[in-house]
Backbone as JSON, one array per atom type, in Angstrom:
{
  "sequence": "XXXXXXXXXXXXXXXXXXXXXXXXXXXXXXXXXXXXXXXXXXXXXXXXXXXXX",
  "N": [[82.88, 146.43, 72.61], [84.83, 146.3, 75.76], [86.87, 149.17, 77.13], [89.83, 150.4, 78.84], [89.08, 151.47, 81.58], [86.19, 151.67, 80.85], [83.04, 151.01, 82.41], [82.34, 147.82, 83.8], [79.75, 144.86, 83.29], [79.4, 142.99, 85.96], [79.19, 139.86, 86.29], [79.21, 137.96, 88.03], [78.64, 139.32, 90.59], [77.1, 140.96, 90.46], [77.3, 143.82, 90.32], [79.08, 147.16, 89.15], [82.54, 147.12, 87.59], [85.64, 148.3, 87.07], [86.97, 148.48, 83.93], [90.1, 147.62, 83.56], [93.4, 147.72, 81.84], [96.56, 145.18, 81.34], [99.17, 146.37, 80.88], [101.48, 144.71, 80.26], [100.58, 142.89, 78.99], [100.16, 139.0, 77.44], [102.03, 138.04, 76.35], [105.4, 138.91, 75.05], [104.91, 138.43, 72.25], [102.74, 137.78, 71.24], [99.89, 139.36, 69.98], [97.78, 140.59, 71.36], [95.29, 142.54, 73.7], [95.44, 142.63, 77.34], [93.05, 142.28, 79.25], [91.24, 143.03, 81.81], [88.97, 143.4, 85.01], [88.73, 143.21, 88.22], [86.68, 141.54, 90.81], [85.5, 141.44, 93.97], [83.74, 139.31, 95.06], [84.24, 137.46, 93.2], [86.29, 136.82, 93.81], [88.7, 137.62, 93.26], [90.43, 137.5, 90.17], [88.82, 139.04, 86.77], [89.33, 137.96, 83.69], [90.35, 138.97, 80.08], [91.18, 139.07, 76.89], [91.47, 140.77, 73.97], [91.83, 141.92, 70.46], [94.99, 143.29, 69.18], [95.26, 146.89, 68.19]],
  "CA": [[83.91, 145.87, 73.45], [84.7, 147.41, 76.97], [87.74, 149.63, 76.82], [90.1, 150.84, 79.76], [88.0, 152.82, 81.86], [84.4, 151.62, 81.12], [82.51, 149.82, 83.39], [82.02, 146.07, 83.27], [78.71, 144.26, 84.76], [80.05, 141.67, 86.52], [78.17, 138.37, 85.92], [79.09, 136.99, 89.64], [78.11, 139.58, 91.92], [75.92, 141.79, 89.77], [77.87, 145.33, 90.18], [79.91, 147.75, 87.45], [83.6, 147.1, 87.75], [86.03, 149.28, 86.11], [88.23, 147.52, 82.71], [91.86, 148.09, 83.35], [94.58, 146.9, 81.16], [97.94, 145.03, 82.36], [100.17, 146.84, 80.48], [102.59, 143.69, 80.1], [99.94, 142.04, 78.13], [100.68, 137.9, 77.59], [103.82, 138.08, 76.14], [105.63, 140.28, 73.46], [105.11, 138.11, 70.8], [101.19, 137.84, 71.28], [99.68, 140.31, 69.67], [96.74, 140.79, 72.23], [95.32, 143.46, 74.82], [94.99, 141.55, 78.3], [92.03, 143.43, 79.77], [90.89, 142.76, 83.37], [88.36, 143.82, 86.31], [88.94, 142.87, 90.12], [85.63, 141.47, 91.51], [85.69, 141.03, 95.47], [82.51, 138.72, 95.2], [84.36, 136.55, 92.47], [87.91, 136.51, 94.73], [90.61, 137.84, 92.13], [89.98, 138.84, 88.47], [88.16, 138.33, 85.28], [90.71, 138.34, 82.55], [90.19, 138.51, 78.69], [92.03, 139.34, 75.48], [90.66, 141.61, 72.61], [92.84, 141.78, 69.52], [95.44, 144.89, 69.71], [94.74, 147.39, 67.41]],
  "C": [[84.34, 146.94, 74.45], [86.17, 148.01, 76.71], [88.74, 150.56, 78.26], [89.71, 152.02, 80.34], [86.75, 152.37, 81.75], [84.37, 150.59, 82.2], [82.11, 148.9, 82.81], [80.85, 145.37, 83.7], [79.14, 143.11, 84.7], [78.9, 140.42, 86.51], [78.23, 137.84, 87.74], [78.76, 138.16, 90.5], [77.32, 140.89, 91.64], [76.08, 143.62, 89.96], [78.98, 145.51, 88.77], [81.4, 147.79, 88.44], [84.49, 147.93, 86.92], [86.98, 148.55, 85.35], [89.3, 148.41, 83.27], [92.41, 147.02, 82.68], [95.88, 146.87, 81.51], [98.63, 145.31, 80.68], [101.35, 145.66, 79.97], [101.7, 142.55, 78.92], [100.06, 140.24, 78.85], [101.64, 137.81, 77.29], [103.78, 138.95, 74.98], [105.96, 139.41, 72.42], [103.55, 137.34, 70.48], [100.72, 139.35, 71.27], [98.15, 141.11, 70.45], [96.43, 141.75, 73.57], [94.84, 142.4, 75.88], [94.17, 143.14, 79.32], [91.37, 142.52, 81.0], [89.7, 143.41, 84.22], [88.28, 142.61, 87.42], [87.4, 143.09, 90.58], [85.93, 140.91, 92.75], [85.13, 139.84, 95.54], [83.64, 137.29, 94.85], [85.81, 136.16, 93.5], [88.82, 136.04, 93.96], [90.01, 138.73, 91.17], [89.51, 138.34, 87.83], [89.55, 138.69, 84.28], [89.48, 137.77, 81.51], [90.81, 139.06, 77.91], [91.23, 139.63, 74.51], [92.46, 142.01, 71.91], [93.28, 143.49, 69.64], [95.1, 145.3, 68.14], [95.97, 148.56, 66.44]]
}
């Protein structure tokens, strides 16, 4: 699982994006990391959730 900081290969426009995590998560009573990369190609973000640890 990718971890803030690695690179991501982007499925839509076939480059390495870098994982950042929003800090605010989904809410504070979801226990989940909300992990992200910003593709130009895709126009916005990928979002996903890996269980916090």
């Amino acid at each position: 699982m990718e971890e803030p900081g690695d690179p991501f290969h982007c499925p839509h426009c076939d480059e390495a994006h870098t994982v950042k995590e929003d800090e605010e998560g989904f809410s504070a009573t979801v226990e989940f990391r909300k992990l992200f990369v910003e593709c130009p190609t895709y126009d916005g973000v990928i979002v996903w959730a890996t269980v916090s640890e």
